[in-house]
PDB file of C-alpha atoms in Angstrom:
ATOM      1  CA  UNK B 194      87.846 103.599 113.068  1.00  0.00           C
ATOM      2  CA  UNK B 195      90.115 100.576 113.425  1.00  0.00           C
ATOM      3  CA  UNK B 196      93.405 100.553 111.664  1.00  0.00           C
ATOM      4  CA  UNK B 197      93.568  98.464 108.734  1.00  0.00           C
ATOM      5  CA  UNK B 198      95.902  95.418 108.383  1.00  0.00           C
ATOM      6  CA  UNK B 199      99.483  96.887 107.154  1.00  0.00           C
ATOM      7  CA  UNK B 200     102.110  94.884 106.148  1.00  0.00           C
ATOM      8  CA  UNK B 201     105.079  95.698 107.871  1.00  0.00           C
ATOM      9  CA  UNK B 202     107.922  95.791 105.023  1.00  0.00           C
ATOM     10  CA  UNK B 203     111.190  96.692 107.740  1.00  0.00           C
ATOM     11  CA  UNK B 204     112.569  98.523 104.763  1.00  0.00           C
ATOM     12  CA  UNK B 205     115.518 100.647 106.022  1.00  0.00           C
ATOM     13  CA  UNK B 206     116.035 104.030 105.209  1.00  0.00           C
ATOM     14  CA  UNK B 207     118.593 106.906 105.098  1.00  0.00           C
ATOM     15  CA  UNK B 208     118.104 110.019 107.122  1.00  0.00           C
ATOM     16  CA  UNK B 209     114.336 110.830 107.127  1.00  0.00           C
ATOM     17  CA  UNK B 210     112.490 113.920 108.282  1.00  0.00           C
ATOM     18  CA  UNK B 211     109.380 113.588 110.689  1.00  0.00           C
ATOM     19  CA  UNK B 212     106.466 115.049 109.488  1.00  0.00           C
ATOM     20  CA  UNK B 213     104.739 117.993 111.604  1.00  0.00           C
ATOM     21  CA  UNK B 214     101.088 117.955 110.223  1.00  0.00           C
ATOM     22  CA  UNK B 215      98.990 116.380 107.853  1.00  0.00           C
ATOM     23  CA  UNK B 216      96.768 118.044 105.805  1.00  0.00           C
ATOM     24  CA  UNK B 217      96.131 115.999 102.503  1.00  0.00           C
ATOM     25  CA  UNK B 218      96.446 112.532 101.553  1.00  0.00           C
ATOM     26  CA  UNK B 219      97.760 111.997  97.746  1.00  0.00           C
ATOM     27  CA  UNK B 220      96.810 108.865  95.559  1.00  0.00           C
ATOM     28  CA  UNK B 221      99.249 107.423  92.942  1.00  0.00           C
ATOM     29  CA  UNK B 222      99.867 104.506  90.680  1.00  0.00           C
ATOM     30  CA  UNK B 223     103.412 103.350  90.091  1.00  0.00           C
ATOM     31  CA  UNK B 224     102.534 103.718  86.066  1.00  0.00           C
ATOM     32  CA  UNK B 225     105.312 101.200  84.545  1.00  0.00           C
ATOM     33  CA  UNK B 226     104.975 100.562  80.964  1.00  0.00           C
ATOM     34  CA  UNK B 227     102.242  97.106  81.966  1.00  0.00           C
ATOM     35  CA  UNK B 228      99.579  97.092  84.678  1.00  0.00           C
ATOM     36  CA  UNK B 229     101.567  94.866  87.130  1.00  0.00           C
ATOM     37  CA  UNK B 230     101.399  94.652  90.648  1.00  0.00           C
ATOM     38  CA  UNK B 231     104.588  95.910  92.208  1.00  0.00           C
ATOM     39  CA  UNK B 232     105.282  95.391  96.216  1.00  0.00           C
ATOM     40  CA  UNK B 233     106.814  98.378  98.630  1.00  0.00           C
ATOM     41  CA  UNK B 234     110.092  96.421  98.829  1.00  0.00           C
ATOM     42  CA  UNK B 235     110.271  96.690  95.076  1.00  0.00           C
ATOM     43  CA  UNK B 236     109.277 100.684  95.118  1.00  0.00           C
ATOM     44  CA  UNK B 237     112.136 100.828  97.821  1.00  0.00           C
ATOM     45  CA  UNK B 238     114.838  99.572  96.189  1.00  0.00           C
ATOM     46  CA  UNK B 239     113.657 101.394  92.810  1.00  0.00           C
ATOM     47  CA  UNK B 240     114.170 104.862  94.512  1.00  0.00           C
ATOM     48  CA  UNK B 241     117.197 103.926  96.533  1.00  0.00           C
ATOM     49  CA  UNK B 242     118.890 103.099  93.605  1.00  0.00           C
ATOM     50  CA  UNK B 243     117.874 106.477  92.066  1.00  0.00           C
ATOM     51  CA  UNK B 244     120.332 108.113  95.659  1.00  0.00           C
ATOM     52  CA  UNK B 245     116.425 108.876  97.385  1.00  0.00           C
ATOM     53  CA  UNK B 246     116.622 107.823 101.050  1.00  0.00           C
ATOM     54  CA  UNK B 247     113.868 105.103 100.280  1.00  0.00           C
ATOM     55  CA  UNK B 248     110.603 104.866  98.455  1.00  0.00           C
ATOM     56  CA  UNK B 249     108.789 107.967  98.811  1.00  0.00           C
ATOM     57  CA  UNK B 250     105.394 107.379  99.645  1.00  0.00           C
ATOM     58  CA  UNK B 251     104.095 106.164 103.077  1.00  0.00           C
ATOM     59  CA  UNK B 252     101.880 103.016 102.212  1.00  0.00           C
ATOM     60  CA  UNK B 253     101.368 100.727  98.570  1.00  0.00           C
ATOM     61  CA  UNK B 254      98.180  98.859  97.980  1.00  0.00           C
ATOM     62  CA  UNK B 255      98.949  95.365  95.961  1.00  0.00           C
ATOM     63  CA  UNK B 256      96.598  94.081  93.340  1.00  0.00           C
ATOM     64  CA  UNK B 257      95.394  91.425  96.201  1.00  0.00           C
ATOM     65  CA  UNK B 258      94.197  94.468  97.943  1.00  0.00           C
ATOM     66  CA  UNK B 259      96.919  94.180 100.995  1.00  0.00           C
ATOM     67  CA  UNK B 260      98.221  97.205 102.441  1.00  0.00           C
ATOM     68  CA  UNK B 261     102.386  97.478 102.312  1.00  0.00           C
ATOM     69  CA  UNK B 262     104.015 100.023 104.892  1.00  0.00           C
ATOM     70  CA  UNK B 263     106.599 102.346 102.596  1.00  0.00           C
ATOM     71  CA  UNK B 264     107.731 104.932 104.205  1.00  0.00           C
ATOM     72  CA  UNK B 265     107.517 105.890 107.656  1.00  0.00           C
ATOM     73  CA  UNK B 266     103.795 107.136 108.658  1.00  0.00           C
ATOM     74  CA  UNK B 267     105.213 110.091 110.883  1.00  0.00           C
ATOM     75  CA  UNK B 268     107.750 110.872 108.244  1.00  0.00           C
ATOM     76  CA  UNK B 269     108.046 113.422 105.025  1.00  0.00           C
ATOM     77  CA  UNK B 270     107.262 111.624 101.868  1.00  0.00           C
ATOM     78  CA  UNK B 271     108.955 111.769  98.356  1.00  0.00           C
ATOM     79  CA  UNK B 272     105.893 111.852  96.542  1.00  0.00           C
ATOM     80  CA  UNK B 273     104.308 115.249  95.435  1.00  0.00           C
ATOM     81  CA  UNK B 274     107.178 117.579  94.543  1.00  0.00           C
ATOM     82  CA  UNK B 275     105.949 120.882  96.310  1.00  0.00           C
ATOM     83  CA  UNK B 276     103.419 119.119  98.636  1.00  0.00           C
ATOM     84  CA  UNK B 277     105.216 116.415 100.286  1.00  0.00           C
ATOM     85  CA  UNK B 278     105.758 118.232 104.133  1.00  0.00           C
ATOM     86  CA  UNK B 279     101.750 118.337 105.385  1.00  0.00           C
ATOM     87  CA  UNK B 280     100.810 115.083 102.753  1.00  0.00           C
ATOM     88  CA  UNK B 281     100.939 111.059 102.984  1.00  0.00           C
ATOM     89  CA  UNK B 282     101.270 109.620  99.716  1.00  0.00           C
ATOM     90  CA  UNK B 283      99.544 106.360  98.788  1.00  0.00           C
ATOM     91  CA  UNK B 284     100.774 104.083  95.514  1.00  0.00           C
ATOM     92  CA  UNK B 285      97.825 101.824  94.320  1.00  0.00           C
ATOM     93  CA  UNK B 286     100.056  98.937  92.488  1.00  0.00           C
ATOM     94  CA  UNK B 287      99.126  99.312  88.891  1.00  0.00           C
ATOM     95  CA  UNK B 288      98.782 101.524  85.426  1.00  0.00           C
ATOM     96  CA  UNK B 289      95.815 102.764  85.265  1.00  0.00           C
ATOM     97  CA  UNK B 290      96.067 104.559  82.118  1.00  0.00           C
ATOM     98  CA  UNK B 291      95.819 101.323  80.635  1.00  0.00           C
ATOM     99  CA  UNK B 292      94.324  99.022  83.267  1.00  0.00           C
ATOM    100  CA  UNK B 293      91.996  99.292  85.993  1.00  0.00           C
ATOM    101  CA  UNK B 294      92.426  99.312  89.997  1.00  0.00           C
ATOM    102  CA  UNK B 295      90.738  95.581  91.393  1.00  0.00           C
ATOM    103  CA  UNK B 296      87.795  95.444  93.286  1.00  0.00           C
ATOM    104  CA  UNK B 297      90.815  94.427  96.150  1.00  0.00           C
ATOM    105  CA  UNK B 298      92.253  97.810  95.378  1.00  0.00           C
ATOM    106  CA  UNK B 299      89.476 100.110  95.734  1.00  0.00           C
ATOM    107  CA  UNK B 300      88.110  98.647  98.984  1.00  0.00           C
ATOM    108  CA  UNK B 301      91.729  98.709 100.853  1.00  0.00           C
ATOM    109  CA  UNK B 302      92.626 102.473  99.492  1.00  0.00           C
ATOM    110  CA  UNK B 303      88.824 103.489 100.912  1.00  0.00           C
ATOM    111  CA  UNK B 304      89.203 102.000 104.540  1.00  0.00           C
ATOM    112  CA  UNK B 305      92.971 103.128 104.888  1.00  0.00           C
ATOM    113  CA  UNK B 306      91.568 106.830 103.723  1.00  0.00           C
ATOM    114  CA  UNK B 307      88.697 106.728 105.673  1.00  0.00           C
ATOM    115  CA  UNK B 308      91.256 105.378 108.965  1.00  0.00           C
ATOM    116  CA  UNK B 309      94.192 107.901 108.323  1.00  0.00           C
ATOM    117  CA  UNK B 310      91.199 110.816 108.112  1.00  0.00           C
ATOM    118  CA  UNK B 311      90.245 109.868 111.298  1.00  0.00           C
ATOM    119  CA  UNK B 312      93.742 109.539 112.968  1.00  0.00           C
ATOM    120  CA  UNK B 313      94.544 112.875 111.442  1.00  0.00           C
ATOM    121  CA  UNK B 314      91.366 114.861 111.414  1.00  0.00           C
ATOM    122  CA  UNK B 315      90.633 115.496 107.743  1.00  0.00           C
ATOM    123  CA  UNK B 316      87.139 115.753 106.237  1.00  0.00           C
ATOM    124  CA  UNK B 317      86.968 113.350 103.347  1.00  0.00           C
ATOM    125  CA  UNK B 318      86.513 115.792 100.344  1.00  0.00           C
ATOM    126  CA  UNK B 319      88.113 116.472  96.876  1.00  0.00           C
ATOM    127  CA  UNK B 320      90.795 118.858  99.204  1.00  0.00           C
ATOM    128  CA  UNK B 321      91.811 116.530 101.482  1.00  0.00           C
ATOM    129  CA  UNK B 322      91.687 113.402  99.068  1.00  0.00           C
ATOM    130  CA  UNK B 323      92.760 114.074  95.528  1.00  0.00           C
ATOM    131  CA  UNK B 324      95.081 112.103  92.752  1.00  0.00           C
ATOM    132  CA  UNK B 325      99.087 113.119  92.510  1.00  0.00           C
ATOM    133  CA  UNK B 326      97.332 115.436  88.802  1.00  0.00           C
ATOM    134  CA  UNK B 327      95.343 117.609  91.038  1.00  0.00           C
ATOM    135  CA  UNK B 328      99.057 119.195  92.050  1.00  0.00           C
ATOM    136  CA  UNK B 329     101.156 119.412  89.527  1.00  0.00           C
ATOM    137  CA  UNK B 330     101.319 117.954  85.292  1.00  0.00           C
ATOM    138  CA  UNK B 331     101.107 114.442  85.783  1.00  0.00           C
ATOM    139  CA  UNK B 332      98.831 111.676  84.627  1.00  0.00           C
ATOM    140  CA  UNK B 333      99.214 110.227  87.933  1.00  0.00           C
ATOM    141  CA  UNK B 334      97.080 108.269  89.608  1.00  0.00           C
ATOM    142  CA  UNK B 335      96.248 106.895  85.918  1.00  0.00           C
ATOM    143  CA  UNK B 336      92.745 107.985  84.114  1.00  0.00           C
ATOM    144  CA  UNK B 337      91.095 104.763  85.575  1.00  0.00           C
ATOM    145  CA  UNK B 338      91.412 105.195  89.191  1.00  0.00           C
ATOM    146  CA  UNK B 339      91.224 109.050  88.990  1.00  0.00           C
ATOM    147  CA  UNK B 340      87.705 109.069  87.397  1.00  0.00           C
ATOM    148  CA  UNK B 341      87.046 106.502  90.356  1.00  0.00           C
ATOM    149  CA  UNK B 342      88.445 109.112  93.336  1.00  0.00           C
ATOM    150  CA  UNK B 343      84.887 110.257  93.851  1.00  0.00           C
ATOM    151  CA  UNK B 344      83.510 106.949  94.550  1.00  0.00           C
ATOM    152  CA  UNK B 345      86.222 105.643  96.916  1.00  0.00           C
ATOM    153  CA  UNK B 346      85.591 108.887  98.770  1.00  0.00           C
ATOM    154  CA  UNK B 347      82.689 108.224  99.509  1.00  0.00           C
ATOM    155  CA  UNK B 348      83.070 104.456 100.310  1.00  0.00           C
ATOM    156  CA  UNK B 349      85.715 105.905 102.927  1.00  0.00           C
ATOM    157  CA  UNK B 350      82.989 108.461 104.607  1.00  0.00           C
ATOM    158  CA  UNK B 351      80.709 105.030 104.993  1.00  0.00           C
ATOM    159  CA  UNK B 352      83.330 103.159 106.256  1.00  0.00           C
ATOM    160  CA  UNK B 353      84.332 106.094 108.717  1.00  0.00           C
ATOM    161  CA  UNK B 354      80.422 106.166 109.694  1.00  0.00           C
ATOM    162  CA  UNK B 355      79.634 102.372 110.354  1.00  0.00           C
ATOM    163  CA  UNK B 356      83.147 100.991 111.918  1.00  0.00           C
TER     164      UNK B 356
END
């Protein structure tokens, strides 16, 4: 599977941890009071400003469907308190309580799943793939794209099958 186009954001970071295996990927929305789209750069300076070393999760997926770089791929996240040294966390811009992932959205978050389950050599299943509320009390990733998690599953098997 080819990689996807990422955006490289050349965010800098404090002192970062490199990752030793990969095990899980983790969905999220950034869930501010509106639906708007919100870049990596934003993220970044959000959770600097809150003493974290940067944003915490490894990639953000604009309303336009692009693909920002967060955090380093190789590197621990800050995502999934518990879960964050074998996971790579991926923001979909957006609430999604209260508004619903574009069409954009959904086809960028399936290839990069279906292309980092290749690289790292996860089956795509409910295990491997599953919304920030499958690990701890959280709404995250948002009603609206969680009760969508099955589909872009799948979408990311096909795309791992015909590219």
């Amino acid at each position: 599977m080819d990689k996807p186009d990422i955006v490289d954001t050349n965010l800098e970071f404090g002192a970062l941890t490199e990752r030793e295996s990969t095990n899980r990927i983790v969905i999220h929305h950034v869930g501010n009071p509106t639906d708007e789209d919100i870049s990596a750069a934003e993220i970044h300076e959000s959770h600097l400003a809150q003493g974290w070393a940067g944003i915490g999760y490894h990639f953000v997926i604009r309303k336009d469907g692009s693909i920002e770089q967060g955090r380093p791929e190789n590197t621990i996240g800050a995502h999934a308190y518990g879960f964050n040294s074998d996971t790579i966390g991926i923001n979909v811009a957006g609430n999604f309580e209260i508004g619903e992932p574009t069409e954009s959205q959904k086809d960028s978050l399936a290839m990069l799943i279906a292309y980092l389950a290749d690289k790292y050599g996860l089956t795509i299943n409910e295990d491997t793939v599953c919304g920030h509320r499958d690990l701890m009390a959280t709404a995250c990733p948002g009603e609206n794209l969680y009760n969508l998690l099955g589909d872009v599953r799948g979408n990311a098997v096909w795309y791992q099958q015909h590219t």
